PDB file of C-alpha atoms and ligand atoms in Angstrom:
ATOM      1  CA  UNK A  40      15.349  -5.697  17.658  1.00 47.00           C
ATOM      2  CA  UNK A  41      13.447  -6.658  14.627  1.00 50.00           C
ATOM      3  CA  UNK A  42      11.390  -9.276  16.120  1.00 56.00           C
ATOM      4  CA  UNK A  43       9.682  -8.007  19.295  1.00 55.00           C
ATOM      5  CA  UNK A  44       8.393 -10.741  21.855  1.00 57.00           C
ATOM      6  CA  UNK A  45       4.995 -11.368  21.213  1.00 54.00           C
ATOM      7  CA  UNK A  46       3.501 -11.639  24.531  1.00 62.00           C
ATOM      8  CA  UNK A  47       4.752  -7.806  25.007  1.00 89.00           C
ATOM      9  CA  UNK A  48       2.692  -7.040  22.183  1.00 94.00           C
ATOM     10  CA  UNK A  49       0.977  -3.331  22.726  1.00 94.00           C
ATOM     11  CA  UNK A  50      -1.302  -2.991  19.205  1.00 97.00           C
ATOM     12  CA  UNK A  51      -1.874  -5.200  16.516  1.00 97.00           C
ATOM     13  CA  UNK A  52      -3.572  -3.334  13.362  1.00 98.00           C
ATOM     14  CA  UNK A  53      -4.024  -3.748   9.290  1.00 98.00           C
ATOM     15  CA  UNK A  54      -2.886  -2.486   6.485  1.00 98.00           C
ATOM     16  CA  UNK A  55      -4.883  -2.007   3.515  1.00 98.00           C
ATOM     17  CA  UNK A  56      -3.458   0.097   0.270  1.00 98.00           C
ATOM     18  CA  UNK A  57      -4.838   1.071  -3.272  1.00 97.00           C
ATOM     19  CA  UNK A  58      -7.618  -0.652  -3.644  1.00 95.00           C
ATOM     20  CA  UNK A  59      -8.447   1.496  -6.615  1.00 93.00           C
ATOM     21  CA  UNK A  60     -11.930   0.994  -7.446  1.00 91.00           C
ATOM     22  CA  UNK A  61     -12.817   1.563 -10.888  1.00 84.00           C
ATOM     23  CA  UNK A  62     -15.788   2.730 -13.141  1.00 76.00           C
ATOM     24  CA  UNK A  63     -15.640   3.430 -16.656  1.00 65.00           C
ATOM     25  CA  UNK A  64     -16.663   6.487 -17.487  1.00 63.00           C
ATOM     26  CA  UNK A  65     -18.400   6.531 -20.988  1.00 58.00           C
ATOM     27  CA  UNK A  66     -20.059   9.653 -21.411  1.00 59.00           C
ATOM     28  CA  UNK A  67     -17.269  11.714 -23.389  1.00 57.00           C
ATOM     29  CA  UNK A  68     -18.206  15.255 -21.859  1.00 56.00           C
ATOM     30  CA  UNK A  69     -16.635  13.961 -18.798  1.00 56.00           C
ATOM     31  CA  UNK A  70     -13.148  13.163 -20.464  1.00 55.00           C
ATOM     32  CA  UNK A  71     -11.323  15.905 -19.672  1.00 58.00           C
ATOM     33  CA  UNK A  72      -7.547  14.981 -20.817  1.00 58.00           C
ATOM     34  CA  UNK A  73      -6.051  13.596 -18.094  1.00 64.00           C
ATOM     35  CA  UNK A  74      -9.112  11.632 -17.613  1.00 65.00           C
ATOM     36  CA  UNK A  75      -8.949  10.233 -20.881  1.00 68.00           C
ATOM     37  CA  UNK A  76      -5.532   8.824 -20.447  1.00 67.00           C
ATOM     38  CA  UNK A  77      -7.181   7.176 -17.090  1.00 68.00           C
ATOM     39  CA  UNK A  78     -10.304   5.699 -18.787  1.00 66.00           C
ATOM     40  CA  UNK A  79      -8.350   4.577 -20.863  1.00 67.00           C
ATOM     41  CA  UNK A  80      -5.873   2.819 -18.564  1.00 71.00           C
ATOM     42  CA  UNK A  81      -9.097   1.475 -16.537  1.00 65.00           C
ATOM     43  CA  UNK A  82     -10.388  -0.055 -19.687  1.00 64.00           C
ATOM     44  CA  UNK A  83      -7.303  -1.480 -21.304  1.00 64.00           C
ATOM     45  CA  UNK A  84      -5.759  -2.314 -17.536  1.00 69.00           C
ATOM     46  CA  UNK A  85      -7.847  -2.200 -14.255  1.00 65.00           C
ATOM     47  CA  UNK A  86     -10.776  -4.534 -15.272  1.00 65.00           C
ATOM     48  CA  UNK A  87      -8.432  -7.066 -15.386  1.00 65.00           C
ATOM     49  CA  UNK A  88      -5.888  -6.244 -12.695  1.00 73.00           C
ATOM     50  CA  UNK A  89      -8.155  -5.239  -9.882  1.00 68.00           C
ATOM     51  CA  UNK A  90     -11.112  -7.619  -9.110  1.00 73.00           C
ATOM     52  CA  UNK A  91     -13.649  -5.816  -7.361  1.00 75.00           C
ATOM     53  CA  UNK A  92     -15.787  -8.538  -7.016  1.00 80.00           C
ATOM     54  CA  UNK A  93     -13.613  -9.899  -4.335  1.00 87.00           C
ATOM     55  CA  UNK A  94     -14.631  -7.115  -1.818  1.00 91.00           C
ATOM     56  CA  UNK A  95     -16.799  -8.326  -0.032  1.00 93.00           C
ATOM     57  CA  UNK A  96     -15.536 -11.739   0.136  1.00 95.00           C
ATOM     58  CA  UNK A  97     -11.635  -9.995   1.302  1.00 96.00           C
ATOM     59  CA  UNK A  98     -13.785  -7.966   3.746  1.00 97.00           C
ATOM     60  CA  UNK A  99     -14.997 -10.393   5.486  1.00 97.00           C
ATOM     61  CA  UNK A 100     -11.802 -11.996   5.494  1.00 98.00           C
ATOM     62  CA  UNK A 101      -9.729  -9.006   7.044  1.00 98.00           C
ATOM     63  CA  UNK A 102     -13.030  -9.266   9.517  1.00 98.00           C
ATOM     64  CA  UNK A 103     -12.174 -12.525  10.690  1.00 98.00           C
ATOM     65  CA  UNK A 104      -8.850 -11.599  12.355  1.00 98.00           C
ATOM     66  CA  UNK A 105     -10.298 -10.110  14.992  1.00 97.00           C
ATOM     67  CA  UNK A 106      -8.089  -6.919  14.715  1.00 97.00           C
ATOM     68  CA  UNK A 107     -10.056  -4.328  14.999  1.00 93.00           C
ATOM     69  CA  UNK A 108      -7.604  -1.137  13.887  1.00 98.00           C
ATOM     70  CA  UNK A 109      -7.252  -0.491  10.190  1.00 98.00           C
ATOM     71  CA  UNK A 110      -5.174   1.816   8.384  1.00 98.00           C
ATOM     72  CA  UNK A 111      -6.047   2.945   4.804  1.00 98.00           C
ATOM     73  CA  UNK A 112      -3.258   4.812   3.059  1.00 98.00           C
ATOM     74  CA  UNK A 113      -5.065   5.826   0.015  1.00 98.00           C
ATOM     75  CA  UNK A 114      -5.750   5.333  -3.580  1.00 96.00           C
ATOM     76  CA  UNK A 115      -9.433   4.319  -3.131  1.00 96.00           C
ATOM     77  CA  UNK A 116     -10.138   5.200  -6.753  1.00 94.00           C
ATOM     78  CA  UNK A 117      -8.829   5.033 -10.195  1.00 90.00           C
ATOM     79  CA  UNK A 118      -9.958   8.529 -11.651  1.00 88.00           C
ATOM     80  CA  UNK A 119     -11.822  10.340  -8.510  1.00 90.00           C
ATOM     81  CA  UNK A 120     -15.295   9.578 -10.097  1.00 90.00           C
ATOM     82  CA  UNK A 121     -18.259   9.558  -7.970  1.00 93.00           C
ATOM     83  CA  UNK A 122     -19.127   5.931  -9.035  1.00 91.00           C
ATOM     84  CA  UNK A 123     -15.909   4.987  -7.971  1.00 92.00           C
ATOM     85  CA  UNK A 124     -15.881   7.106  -4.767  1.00 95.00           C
ATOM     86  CA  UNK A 125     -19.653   5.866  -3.531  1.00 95.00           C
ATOM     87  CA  UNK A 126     -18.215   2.273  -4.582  1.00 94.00           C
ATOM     88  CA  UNK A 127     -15.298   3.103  -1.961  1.00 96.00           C
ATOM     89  CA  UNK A 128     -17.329   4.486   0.720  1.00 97.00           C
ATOM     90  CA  UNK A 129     -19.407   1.725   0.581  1.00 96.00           C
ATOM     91  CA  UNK A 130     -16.893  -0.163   1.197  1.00 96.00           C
ATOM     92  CA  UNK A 131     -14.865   1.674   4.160  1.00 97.00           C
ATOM     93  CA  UNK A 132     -18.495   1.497   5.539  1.00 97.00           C
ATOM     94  CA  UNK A 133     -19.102  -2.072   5.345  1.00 96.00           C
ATOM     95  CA  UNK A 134     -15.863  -2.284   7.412  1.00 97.00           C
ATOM     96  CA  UNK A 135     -16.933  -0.062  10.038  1.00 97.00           C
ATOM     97  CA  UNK A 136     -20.201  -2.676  10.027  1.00 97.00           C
ATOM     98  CA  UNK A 137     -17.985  -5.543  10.784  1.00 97.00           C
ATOM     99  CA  UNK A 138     -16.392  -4.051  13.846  1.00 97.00           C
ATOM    100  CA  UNK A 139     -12.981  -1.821  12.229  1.00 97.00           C
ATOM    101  CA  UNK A 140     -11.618   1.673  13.559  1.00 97.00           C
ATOM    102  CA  UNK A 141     -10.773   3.267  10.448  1.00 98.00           C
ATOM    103  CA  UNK A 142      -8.271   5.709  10.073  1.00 98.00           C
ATOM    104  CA  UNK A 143      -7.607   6.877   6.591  1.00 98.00           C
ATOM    105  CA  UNK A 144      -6.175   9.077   3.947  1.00 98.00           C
ATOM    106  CA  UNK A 145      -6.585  10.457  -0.005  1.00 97.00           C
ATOM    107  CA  UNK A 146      -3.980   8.813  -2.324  1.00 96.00           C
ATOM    108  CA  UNK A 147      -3.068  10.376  -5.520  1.00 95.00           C
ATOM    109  CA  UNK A 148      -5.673   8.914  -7.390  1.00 94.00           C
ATOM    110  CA  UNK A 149      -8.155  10.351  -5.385  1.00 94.00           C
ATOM    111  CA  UNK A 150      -7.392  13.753  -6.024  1.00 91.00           C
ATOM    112  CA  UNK A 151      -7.104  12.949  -9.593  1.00 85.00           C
ATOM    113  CA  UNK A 152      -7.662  16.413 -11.732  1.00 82.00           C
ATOM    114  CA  UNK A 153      -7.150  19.481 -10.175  1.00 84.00           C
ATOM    115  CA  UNK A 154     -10.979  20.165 -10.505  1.00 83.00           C
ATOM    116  CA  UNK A 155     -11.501  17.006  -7.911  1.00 79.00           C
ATOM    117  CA  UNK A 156      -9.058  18.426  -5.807  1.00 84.00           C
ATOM    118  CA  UNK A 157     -10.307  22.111  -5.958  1.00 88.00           C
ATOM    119  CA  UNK A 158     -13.782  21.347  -5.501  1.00 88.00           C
ATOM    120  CA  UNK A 159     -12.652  18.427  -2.110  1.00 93.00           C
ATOM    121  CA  UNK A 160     -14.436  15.785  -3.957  1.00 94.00           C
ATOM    122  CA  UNK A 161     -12.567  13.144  -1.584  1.00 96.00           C
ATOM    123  CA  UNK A 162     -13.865  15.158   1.552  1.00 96.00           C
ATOM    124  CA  UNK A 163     -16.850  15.049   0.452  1.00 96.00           C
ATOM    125  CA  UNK A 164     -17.278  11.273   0.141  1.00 97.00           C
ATOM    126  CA  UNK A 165     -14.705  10.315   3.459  1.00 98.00           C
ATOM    127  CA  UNK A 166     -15.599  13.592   5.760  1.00 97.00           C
ATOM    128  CA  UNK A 167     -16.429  12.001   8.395  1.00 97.00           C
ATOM    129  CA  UNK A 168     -13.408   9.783   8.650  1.00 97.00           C
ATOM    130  CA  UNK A 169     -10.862  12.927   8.350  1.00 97.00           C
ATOM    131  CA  UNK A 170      -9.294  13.811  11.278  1.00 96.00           C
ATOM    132  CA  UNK A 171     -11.407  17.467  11.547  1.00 95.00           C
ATOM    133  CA  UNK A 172      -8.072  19.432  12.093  1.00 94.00           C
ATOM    134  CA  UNK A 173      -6.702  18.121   8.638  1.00 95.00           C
ATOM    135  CA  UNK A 174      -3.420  16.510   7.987  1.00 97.00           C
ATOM    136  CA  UNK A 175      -0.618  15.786   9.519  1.00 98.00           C
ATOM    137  CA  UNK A 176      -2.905  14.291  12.329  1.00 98.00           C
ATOM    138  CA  UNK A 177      -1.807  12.083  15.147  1.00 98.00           C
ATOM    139  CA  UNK A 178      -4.214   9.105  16.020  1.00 97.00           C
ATOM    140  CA  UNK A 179      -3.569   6.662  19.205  1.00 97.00           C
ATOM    141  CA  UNK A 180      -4.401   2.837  18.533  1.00 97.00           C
ATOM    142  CA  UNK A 181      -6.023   1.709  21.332  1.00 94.00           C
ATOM    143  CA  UNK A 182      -3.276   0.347  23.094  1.00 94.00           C
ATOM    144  CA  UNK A 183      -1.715   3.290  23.242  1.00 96.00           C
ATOM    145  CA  UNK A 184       0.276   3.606  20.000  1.00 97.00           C
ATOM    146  CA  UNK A 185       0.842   7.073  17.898  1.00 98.00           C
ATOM    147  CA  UNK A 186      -0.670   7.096  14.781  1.00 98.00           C
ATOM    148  CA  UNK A 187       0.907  10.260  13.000  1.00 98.00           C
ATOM    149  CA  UNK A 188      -0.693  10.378   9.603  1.00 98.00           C
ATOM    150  CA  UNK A 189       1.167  12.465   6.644  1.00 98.00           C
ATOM    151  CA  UNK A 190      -0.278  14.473   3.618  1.00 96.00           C
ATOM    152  CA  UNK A 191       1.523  13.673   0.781  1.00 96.00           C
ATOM    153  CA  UNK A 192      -0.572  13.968  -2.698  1.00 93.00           C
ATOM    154  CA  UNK A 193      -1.467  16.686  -4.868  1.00 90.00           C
ATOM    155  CA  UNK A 194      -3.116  16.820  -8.262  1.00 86.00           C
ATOM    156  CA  UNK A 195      -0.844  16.630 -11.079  1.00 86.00           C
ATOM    157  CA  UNK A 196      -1.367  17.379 -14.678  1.00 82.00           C
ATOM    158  CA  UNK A 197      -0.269  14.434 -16.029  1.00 82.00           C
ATOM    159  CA  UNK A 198       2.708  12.685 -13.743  1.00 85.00           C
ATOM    160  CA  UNK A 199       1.666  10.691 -10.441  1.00 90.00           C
ATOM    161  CA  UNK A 200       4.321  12.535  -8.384  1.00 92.00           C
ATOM    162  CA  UNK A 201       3.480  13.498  -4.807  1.00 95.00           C
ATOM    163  CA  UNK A 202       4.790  16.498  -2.485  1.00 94.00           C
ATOM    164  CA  UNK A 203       4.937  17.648   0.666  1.00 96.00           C
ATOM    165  CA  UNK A 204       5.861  21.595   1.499  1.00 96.00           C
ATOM    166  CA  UNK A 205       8.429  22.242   4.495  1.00 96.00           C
ATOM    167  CA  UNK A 206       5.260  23.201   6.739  1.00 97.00           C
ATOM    168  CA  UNK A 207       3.546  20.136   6.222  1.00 97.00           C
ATOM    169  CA  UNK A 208       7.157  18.194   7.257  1.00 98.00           C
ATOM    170  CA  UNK A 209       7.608  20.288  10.306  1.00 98.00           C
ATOM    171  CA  UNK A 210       4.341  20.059  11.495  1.00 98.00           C
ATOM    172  CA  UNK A 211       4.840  16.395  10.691  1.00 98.00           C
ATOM    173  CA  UNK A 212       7.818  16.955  13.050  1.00 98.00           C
ATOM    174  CA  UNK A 213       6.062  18.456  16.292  1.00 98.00           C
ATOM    175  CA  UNK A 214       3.793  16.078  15.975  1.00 98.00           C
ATOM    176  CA  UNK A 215       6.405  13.217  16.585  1.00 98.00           C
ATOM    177  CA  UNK A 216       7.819  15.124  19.585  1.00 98.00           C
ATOM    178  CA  UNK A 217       4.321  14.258  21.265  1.00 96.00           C
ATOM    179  CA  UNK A 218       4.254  10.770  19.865  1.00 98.00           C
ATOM    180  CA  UNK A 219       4.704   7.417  21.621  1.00 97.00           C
ATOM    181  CA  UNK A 220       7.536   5.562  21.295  1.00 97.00           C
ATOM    182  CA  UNK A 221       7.640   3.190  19.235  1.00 97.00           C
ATOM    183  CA  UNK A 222       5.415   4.834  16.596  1.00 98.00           C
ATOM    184  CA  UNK A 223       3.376   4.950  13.067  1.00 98.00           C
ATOM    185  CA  UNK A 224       3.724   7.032  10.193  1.00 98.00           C
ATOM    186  CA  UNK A 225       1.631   6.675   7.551  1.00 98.00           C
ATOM    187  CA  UNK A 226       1.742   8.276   4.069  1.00 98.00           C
ATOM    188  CA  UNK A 227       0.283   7.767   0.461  1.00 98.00           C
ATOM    189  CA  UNK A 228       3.992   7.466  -0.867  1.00 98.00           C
ATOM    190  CA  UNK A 229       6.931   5.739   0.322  1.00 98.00           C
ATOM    191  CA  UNK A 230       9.932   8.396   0.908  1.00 98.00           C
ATOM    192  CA  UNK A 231      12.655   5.649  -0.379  1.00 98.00           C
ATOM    193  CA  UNK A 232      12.307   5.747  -4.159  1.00 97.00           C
ATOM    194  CA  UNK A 233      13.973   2.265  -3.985  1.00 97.00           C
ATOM    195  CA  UNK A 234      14.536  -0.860  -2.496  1.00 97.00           C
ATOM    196  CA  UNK A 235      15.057  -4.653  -2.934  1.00 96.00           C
ATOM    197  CA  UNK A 236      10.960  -4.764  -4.082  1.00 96.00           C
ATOM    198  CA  UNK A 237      10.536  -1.374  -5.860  1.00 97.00           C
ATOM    199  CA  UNK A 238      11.962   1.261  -8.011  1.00 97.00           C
ATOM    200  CA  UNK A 239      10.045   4.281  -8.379  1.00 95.00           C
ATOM    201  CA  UNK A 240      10.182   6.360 -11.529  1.00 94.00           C
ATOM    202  CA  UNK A 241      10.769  10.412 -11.009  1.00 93.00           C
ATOM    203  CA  UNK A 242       7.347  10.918 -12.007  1.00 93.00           C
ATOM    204  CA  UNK A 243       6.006   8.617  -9.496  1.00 95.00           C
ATOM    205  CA  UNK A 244       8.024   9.835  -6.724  1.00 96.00           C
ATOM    206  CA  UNK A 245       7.696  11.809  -3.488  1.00 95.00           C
ATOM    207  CA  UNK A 246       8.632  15.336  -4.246  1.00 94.00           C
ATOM    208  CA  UNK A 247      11.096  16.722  -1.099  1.00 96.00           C
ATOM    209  CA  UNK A 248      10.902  13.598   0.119  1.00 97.00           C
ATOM    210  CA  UNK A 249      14.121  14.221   1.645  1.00 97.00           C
ATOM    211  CA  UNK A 250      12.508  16.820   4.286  1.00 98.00           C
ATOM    212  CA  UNK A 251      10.125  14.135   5.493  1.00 98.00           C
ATOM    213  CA  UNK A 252      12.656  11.309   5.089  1.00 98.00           C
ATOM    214  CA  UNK A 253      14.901  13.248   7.767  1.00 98.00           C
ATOM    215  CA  UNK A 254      12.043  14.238   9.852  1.00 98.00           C
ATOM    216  CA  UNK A 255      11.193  10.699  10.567  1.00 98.00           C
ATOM    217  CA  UNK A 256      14.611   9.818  10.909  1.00 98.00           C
ATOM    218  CA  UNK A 257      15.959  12.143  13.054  1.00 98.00           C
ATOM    219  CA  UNK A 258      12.866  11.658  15.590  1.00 98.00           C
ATOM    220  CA  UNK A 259      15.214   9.843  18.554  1.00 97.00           C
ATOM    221  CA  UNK A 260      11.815   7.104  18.258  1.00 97.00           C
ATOM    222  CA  UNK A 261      11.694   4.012  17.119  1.00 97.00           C
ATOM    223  CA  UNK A 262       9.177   4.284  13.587  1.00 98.00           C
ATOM    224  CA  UNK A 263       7.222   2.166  11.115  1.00 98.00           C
ATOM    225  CA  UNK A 264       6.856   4.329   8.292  1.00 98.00           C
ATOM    226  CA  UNK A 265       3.784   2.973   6.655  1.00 98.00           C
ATOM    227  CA  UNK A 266       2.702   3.444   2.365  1.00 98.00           C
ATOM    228  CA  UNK A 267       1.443   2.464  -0.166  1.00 98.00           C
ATOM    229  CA  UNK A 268       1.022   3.585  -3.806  1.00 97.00           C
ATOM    230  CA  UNK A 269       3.905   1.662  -5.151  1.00 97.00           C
ATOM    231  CA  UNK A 270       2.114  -1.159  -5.793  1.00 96.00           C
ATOM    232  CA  UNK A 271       4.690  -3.620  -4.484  1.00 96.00           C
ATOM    233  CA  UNK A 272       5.074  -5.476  -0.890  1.00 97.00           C
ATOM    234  CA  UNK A 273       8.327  -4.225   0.867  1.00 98.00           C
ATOM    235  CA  UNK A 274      10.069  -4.415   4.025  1.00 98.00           C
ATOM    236  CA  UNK A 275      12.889  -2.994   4.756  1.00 98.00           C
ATOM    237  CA  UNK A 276      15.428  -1.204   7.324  1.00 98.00           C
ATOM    238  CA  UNK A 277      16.052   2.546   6.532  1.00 98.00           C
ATOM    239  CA  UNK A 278      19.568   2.569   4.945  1.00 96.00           C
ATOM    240  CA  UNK A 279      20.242   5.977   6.884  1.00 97.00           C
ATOM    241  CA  UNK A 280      18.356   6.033  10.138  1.00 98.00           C
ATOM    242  CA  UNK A 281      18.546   2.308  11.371  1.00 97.00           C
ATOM    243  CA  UNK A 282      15.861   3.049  13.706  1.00 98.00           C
ATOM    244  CA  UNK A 283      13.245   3.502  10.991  1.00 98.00           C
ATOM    245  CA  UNK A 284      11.891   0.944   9.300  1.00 98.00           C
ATOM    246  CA  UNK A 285       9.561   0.755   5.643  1.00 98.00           C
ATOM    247  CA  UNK A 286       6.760  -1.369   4.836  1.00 98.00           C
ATOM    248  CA  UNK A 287       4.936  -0.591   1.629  1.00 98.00           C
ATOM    249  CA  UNK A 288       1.379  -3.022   1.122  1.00 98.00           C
ATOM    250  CA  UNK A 289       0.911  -4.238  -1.827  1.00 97.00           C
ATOM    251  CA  UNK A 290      -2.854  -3.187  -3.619  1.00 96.00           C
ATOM    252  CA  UNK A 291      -5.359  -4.933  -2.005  1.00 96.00           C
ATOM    253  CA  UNK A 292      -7.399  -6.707  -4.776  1.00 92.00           C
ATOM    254  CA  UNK A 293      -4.401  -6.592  -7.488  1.00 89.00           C
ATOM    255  CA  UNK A 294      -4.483 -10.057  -9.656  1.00 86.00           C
ATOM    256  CA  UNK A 295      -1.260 -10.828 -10.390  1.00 87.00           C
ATOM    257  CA  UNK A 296      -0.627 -14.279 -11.437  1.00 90.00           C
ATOM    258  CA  UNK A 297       2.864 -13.894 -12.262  1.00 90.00           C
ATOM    259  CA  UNK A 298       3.789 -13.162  -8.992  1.00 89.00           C
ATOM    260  CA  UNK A 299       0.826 -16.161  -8.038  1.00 91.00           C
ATOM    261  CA  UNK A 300      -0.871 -13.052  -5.751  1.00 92.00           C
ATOM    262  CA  UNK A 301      -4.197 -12.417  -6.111  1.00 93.00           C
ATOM    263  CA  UNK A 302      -4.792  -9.587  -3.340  1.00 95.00           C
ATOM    264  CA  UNK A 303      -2.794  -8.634  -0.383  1.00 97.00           C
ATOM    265  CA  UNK A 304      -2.460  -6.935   2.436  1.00 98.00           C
ATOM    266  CA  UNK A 305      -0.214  -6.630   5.884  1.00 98.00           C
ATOM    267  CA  UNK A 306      -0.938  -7.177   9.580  1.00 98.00           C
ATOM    268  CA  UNK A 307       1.383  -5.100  11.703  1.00 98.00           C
ATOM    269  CA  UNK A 308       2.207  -6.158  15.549  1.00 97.00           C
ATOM    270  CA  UNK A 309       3.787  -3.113  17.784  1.00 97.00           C
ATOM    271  CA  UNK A 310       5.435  -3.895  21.008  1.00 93.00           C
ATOM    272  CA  UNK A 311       8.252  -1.787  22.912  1.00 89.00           C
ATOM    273  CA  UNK A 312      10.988  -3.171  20.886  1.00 85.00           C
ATOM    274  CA  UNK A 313       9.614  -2.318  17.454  1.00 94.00           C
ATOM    275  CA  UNK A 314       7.436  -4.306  15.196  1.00 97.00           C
ATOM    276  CA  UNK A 315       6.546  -7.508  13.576  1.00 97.00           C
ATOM    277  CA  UNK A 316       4.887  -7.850   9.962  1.00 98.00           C
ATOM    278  CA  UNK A 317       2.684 -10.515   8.571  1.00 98.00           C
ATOM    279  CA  UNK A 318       1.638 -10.582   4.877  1.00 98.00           C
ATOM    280  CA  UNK A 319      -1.428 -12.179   3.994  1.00 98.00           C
ATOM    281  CA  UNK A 320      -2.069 -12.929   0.087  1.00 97.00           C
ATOM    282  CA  UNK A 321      -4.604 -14.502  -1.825  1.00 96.00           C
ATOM    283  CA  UNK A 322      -3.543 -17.569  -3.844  1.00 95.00           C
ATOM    284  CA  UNK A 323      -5.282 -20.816  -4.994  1.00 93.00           C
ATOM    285  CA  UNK A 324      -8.654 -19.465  -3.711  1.00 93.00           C
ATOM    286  CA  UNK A 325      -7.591 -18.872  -0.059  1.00 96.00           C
ATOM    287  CA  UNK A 326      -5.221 -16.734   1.981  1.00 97.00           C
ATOM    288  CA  UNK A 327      -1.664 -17.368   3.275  1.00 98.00           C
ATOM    289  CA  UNK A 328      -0.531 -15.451   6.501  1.00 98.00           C
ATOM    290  CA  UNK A 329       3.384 -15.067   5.774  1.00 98.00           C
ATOM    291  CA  UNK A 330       5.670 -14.090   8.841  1.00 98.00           C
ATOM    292  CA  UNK A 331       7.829 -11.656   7.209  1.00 98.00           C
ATOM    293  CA  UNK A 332      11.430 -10.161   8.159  1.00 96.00           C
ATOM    294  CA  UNK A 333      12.881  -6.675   6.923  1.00 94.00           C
ATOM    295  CA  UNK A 334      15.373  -6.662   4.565  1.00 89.00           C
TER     296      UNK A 334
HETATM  297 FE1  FE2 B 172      -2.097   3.103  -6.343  1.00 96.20          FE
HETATM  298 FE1  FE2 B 173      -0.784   6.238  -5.690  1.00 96.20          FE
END
């Protein structure tokens, strides 16, 4: 059930999370607190962790796949500043130039402070790429695919923790009643706080991640629930609901040579039976297209 037969394959689509685009941000007006802990981690961390001179280059790379549907599940920026949000929209437009249908959505970066978040600073730079109705939204890839795309962040003081209210999750929930079968979810934040590839700390967590963790669950569909945010590639089969499975992308231009990955991202196949993952990662100055099975 895992592997679907490729020939019956209905959509094909990418992947792409946290790409967190950074700028530092020296004049010290503009460091509010929580920003200051965040310049701070951009200086100390980010510069050296996420290579944005790759960009271009891993654009054009994504490009030459010839998939044309991309999914975006946040995290664009590192503190919601406009340098870094004009450096991101720049970007999402460059892959709009190459031929992608983009459908996207705010991670918790982007909504850094609660003044960015008040005053829509992400709407402002991605409008026209929000669905106009708001999230949850439901998409179709062109084959024919649902798309059901989750809201999930919030500003926080100082923790990175995300929510979603009960509305949100039952909305979330009509909208799968009208979905295809087999279908998409995507959301900033994974709702397992744990697997074989991840552990995520309570302040980095999902709040009532439960109610959307059923929701998905209990949908009678076959799902790929679709994140990001944790920083970590993971695929995996839902403990609970065996008919949903989790793939969390790793951060697109993260340099890790520990882990000898120097980007990544994930190619996603859908067919009637369910759905077949490929991760790509950057190593040794060229990219490696892994077949990958859940665990
Ligand atoms: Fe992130
Ligand atoms: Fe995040």
């Amino acid at each position: 059930m895992s592997t679907p037969d490729t020939h019956a394959v209905r959509d094909r689509f990418v992947h792409i999370a946290d790409l967190h685009f950074w700028s530092v941000v020296w004049n010290p007006f503009a460091l509010a607190s929580k920003r200051f802990l965040g310049n701070l981690n951009v200086v100390l961390r980010r510069g050296r962790h996420f290579r944005m001179e790759r960009a271009e280059p891993f654009a054009d790379y994504v490009a030459s796949l010839g998939i044309p549907a991309l999914l975006m599940t946040g995290d664009f920026t590192s503190t919601s500043t406009d340098a870094e949000f004009r450096r991101a929209r720049e970007f999402v437009d460059g892959l709009v130039r190459r031929g992608f249908d983009v459908a996207l959505m705010p991670g918790n970066h982007d909504v850094y402070t609660f003044r960015e978040a008040r005053e829509g600073r992400f709407e402002q730079y991605f409008g026209p790429y929000l669905p106009p109705e708001g999230f949850p939204a439901l998409r179709k890839l062109p084959g024919g695919t649902s798309l059901v795309m989750v809201p999930t962040v919030c500003a926080n003081r100082i923790s990175s923790a995300g929510r979603i209210s009960a509305e949100e999750a039952a909305a979330t929930e009509a909208l799968l009643r009208d979905a295809s079968d087999p279908v998409i979810v995507a959301a900033h934040y994974p709702v397992l706080h744990e697997t074989d590839a991840y552990a995520s700390g309570v302040n980095r967590r999902l709040r009532n991640a439960d109610a959307l963790h059923r929701v998905v669950g209990e949908c009678g569909k076959r799902v790929l629930y679709a994140a990001g945010h944790v920083h970590r590639f993971s695929y995996t089969r839902d403990p609970q609901f065996p008919n949903v499975s989790h793939l969390s992308s790793g951060a697109f231009f993260y340099h890790q040579p520990r882990h000898n990955c120097f980007g990544e991202f994930s190619e996603i196949d859908v067919a009637p039976g369910g759905f077949r993952v490929h991760r790509h990662i950057y190593r040794d100055d060229m990219w490696e297209r892994q077949p990958v099975e859940e665990q």
